[in-house]
Short mmCIF file of C-alpha atoms and ligand atoms in Angstrom, two decimals:
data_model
loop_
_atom_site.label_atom_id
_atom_site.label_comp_id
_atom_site.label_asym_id
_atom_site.label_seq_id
_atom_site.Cartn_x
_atom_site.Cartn_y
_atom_site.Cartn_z
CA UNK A 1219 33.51 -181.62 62.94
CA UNK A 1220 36.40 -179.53 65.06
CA UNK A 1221 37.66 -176.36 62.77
CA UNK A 1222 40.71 -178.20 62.27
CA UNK A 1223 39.57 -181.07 59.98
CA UNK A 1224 37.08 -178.33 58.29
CA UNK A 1225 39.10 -175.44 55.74
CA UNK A 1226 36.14 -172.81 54.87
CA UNK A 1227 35.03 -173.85 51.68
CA UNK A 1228 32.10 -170.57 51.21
CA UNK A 1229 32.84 -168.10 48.37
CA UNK A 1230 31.41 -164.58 49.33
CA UNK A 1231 28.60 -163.62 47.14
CA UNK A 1232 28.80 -160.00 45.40
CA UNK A 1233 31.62 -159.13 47.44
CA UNK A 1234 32.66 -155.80 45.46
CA UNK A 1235 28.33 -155.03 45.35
CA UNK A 1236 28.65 -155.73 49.17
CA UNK A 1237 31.04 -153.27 49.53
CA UNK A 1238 29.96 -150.42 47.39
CA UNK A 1239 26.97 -150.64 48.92
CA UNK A 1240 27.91 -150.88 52.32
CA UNK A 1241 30.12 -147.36 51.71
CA UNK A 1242 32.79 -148.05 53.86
CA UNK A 1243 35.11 -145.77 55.54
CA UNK A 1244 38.05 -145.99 58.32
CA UNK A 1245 36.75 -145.73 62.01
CA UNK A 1246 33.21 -147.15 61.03
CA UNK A 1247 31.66 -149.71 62.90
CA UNK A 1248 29.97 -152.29 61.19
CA UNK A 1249 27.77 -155.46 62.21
CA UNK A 1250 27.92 -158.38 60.21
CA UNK A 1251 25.13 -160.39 61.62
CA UNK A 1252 25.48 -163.07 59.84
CA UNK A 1253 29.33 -163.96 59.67
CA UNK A 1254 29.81 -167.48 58.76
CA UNK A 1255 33.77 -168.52 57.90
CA UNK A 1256 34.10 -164.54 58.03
CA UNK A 1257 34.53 -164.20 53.82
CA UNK A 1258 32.42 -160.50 53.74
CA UNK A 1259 34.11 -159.60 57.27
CA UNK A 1260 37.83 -160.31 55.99
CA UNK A 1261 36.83 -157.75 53.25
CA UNK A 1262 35.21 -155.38 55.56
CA UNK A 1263 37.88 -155.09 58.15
CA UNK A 1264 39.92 -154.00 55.43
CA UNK A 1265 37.92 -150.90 54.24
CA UNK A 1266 38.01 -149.92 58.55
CA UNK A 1267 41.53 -149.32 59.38
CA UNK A 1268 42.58 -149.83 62.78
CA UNK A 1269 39.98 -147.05 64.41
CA UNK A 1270 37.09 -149.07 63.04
CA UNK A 1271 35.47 -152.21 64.44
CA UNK A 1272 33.64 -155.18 63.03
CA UNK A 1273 31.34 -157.42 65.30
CA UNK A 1274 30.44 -160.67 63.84
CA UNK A 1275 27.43 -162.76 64.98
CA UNK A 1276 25.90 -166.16 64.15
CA UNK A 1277 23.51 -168.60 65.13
CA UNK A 1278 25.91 -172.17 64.37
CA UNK A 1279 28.77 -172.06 67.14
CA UNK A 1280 30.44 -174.67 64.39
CA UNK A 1281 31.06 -171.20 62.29
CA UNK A 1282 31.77 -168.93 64.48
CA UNK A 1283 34.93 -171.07 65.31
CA UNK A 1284 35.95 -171.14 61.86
CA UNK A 1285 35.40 -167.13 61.81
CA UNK A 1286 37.41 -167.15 64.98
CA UNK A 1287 40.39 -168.59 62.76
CA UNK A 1288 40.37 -165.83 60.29
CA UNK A 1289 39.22 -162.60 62.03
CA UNK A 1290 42.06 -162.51 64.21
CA UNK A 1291 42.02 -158.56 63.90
CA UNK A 1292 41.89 -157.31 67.22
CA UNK A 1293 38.96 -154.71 66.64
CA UNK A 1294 37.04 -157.87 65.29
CA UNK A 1295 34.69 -159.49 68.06
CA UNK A 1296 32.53 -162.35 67.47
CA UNK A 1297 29.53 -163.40 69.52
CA UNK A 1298 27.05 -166.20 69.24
CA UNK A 1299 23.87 -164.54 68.60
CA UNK A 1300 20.73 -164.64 65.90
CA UNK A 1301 20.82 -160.90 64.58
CA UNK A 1302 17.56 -161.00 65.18
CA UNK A 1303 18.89 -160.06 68.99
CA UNK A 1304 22.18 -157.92 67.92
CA UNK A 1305 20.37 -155.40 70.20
CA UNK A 1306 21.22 -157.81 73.14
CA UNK A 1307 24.50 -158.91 71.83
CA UNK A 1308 25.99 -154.96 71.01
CA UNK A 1309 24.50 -154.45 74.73
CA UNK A 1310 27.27 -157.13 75.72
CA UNK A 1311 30.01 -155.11 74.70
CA UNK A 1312 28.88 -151.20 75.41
CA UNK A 1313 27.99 -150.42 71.89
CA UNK A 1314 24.68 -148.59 71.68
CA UNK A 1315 24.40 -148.30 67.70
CA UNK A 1316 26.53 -149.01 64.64
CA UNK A 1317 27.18 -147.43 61.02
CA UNK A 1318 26.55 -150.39 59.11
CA UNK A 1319 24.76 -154.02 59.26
CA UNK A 1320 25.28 -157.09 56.50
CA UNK A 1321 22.86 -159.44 56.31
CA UNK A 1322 23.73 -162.75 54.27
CA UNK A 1323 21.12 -164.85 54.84
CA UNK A 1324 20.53 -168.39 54.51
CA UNK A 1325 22.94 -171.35 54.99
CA UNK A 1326 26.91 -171.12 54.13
CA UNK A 1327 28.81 -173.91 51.70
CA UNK A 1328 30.70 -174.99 54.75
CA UNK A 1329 27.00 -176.28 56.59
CA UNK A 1330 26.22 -177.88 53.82
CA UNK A 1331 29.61 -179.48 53.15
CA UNK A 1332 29.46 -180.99 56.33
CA UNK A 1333 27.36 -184.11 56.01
CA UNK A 1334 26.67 -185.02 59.96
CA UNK A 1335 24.64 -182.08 59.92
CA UNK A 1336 21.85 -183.10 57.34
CA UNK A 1337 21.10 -179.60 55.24
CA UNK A 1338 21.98 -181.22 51.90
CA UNK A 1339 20.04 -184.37 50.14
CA UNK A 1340 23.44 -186.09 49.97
CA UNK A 1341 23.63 -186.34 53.49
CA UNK A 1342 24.78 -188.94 56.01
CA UNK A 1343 21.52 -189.93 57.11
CA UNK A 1344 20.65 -187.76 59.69
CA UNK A 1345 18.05 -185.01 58.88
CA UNK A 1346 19.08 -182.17 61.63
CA UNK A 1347 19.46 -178.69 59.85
CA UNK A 1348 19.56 -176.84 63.10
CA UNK A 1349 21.93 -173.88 62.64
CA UNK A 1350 22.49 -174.63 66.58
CA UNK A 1351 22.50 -177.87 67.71
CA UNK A 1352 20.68 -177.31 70.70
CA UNK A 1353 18.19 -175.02 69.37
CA UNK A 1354 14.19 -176.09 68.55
CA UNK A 1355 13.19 -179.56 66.61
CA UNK A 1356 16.04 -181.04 64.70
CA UNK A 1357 14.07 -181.80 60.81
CA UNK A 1358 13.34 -185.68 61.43
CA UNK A 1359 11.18 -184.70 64.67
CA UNK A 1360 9.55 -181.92 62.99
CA UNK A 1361 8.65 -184.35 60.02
CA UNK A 1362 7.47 -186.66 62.37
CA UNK A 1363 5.38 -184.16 64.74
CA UNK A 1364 3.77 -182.35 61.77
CA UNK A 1365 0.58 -183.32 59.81
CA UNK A 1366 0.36 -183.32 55.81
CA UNK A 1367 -1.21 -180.15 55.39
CA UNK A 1368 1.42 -178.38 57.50
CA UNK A 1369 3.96 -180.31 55.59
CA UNK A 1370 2.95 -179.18 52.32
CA UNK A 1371 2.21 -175.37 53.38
CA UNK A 1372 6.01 -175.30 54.31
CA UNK A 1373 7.24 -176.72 51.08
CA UNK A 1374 4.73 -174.66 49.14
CA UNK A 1375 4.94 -171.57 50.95
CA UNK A 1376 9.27 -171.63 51.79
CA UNK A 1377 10.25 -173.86 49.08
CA UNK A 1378 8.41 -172.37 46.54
CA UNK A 1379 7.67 -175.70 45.47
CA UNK A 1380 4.25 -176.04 43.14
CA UNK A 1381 4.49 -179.67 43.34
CA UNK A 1382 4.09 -180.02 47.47
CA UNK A 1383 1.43 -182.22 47.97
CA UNK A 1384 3.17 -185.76 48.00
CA UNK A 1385 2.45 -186.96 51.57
CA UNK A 1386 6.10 -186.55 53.65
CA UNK A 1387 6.17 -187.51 57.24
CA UNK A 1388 9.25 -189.46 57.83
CA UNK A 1389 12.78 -188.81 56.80
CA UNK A 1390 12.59 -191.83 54.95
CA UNK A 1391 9.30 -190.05 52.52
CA UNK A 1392 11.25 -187.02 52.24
CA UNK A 1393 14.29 -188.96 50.77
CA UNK A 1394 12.18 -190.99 48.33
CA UNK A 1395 10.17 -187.73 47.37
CA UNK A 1396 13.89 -185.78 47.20
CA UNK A 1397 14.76 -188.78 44.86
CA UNK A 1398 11.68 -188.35 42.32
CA UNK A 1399 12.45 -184.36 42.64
CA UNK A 1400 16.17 -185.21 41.67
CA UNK A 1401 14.51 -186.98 38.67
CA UNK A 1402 12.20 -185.12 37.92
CA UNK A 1403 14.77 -181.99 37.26
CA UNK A 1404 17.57 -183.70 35.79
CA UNK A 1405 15.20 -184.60 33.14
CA UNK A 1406 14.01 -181.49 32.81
CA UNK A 1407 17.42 -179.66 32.81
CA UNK A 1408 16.14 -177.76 35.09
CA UNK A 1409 17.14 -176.20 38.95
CA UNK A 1410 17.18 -179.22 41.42
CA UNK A 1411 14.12 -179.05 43.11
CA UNK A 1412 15.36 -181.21 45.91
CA UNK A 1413 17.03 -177.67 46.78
CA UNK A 1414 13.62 -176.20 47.50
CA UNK A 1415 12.75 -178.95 49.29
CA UNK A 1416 15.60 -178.84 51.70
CA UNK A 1417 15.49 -175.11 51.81
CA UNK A 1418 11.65 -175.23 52.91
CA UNK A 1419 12.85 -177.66 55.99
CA UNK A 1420 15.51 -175.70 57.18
CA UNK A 1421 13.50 -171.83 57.06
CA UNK A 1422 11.03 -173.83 58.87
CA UNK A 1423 13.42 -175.93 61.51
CA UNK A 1424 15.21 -172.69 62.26
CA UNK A 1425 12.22 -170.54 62.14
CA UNK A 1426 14.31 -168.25 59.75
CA UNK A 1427 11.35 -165.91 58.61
CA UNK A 1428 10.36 -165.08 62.26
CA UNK A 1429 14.35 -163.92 62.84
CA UNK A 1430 14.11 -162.27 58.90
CA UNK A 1431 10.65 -159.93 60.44
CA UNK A 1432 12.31 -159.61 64.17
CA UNK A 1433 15.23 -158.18 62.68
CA UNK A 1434 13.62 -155.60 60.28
CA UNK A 1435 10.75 -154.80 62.46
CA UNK A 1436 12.73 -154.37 65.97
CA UNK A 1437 16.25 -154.76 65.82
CA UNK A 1438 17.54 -152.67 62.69
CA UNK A 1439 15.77 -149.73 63.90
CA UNK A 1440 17.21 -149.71 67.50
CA UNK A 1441 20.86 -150.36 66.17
CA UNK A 1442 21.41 -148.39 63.32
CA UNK A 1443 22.66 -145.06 63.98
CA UNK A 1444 20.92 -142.43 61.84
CA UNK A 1445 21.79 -142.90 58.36
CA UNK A 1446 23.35 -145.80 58.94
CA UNK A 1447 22.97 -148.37 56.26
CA UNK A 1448 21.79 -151.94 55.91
CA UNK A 1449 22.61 -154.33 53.25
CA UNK A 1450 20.58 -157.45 52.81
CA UNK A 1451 21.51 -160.53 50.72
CA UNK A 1452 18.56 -163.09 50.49
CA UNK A 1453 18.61 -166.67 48.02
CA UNK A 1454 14.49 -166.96 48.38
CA UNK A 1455 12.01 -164.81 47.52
CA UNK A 1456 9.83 -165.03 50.10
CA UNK A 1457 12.85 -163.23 52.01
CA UNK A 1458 13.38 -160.78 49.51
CA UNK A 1459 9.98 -159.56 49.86
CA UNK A 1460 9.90 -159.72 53.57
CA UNK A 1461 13.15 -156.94 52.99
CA UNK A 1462 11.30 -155.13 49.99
CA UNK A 1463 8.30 -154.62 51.88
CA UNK A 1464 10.18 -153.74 54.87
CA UNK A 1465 12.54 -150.81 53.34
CA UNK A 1466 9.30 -149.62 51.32
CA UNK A 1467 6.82 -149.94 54.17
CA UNK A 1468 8.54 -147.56 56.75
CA UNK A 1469 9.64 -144.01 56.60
CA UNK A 1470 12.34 -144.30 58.79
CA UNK A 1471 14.04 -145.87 55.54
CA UNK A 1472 15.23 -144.34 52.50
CA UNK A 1473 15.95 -147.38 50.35
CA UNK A 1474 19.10 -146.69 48.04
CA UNK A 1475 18.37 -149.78 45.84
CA UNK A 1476 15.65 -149.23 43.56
CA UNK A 1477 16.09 -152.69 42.43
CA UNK A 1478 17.48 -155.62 43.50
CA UNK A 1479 21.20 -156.26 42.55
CA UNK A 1480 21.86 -159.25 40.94
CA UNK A 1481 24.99 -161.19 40.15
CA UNK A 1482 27.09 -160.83 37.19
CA UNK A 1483 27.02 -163.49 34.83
CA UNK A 1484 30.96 -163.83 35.54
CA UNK A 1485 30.31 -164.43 39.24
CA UNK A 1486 27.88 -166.61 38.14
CA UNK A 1487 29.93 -168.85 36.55
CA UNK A 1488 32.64 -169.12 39.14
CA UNK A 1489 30.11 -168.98 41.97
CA UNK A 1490 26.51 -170.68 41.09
CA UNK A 1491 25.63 -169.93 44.33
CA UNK A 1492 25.29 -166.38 43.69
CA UNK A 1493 22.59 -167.07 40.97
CA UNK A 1494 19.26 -166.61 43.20
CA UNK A 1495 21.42 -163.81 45.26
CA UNK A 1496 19.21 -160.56 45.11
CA UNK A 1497 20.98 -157.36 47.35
CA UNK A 1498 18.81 -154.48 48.43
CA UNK A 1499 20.23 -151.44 50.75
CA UNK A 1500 18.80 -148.85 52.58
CA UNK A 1501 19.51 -146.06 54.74
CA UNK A 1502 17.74 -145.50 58.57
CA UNK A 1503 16.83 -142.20 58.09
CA UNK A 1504 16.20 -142.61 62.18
CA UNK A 1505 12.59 -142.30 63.46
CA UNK A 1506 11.54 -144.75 64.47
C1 LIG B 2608 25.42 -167.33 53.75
S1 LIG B 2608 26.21 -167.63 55.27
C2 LIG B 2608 27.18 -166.19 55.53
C3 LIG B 2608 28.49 -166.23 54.84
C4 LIG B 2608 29.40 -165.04 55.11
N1 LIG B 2608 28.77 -163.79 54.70
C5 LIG B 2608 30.74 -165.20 54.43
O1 LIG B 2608 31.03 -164.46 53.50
O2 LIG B 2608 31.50 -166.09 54.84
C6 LIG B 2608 24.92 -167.40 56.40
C7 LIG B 2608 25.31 -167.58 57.85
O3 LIG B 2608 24.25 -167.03 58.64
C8 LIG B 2608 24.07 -167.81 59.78
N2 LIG B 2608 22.71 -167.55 60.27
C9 LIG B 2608 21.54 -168.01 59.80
N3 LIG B 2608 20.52 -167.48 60.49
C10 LIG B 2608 21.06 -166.65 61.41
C11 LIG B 2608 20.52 -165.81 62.42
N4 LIG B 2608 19.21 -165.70 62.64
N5 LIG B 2608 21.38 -165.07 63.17
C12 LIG B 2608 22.74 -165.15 62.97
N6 LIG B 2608 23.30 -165.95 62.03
C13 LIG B 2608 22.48 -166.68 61.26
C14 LIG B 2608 24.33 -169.23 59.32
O4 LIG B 2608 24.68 -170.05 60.41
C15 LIG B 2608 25.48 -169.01 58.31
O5 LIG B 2608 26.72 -169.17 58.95
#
């Protein structure tokens, strides 16, 4: 789909928690390494006046041209990288550290509102789900290369899913399982679990926990500047741990969030998106 025929459809989650916890000032700069349509990075350039700069990464070259249409700002640059290599991609343009770094992880409204690309159960048939279309196994191949047991570790272990265990090999089992998921929740009022499902294909397609531990482990530490702050969004809670146990688990990190900040039920409402959000911050205190 060319930007054109696509308007951003993706509603920032927690924008004024984003913000407050990203403690913004002019002349900062600030990675947002996962920039999508550019909703947190419109807000963000505002809070840097001219002497600050943003640089925007992401993985899907289909969203960086739809950032490209907003963040015209001149101190706004946008490269296609996975943060988990920001290290690599700040290199690029001769900036050694930076004050802040957003994290919004997962997938943005606009992937999923575009059907070719297969990350929603409504989709036009095919199963893809890569976040770059050139990148690893699109889902259909990895369904077909992977045995059961694999199969139903994903779903268990990224979906969160307690009822993996139906045999799924082709895209044709995972639609007929989706459908009896559908079922299953709309009878039981309940979250669609044909969500999890989909969600556990595309962490495991785009290998999303290996770039979640890359980035805590290896990058944030060799691009923050001392006490420079990170601000993680996550929508799983596998991920959420990963980040919990990361911030807790090193002293080069002074975490600022006891808890993880949730949604108001307001934002809720207008965004149901933001219901599984869960924001934690920290500070690199810088030893690495
Ligand atoms: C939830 S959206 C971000 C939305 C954005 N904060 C906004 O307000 O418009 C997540 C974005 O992260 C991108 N992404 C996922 N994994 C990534 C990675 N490892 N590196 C860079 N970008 C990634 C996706 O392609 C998607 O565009």
């Amino acid at each position: 789909m060319s930007p054109s025929e696509h308007r951003p459809v993706h509603v920032p989650v927690m924008p004024r928690e984003v913000l407050q916890w990203l403690q913004l000032s002019p002349g900062l700069t600030v990675l947002d390494g996962t920039v999508g349509a550019g909703g947190h990075s419109t807000l963000i350039l505002k809070s840097l006046g001219d002497s600050g700069r943003l640089i925007g990464l992401d993985r899907d070259p289909m969203m960086l041209r739809l950032a490209s249409q907003k963040l015209t700002h001149s101190n706004c640059q946008l490269i296609r990288s996975s943060y988990a290599e920001a290290s690599a991609a700040l290199q690029q343009l001769g900036v050694p550290r930076v004050d802040r770094v957003l994290l919004d992880l997962g997938l943005s409204s606009d992937q999923l509102a575009d059907r070719e690309r297969g990350f929603g159960f409504d989709a036009g048939g095919v199963l893809d789900m890569r976040f770059h279309p050139h990148e690893g196994q699109p889902a259909s191949e990895l369904l077909r290369s992977l045995d059961q047991n694999t199969l139903e570790e994903i779903f268990r272990t990224h979906g969160e899913e307690p009822a993996a265990g139906k045999p799924v090999s082709t895209a044709e089992e995972l639609e007929s399982c989706v459908c009896d998921a559908v079922g299953a929740a709309r009878n039981a009022g309940g979250r669609n679990v044909a969500t999890r499902v989909f969600q556990a294909l595309r962490i495991a397609v785009n290998q999303e926990l290996q770039h979640v531990e890359r980035m805590l482990t290896e990058t944030l530490p060799a691009i923050l500047k001392p006490e420079g702050i990170a601000v993680i969004l996550t929508f799983q809670s596998l991920e959420d741990r990963l980040i919990k146990n990361a911030f807790k688990g090193h002293q080069g990190w002074q975490v600022l969030t006891k808890t993880p900040v949730t949604a108001s039920p307001a934002e809720i409402r207008l965004n149901p998106r933001s219901r599984s959000a869960k924001l934690r911050a920290a500070k690199w205190m810088g030893h690495e």
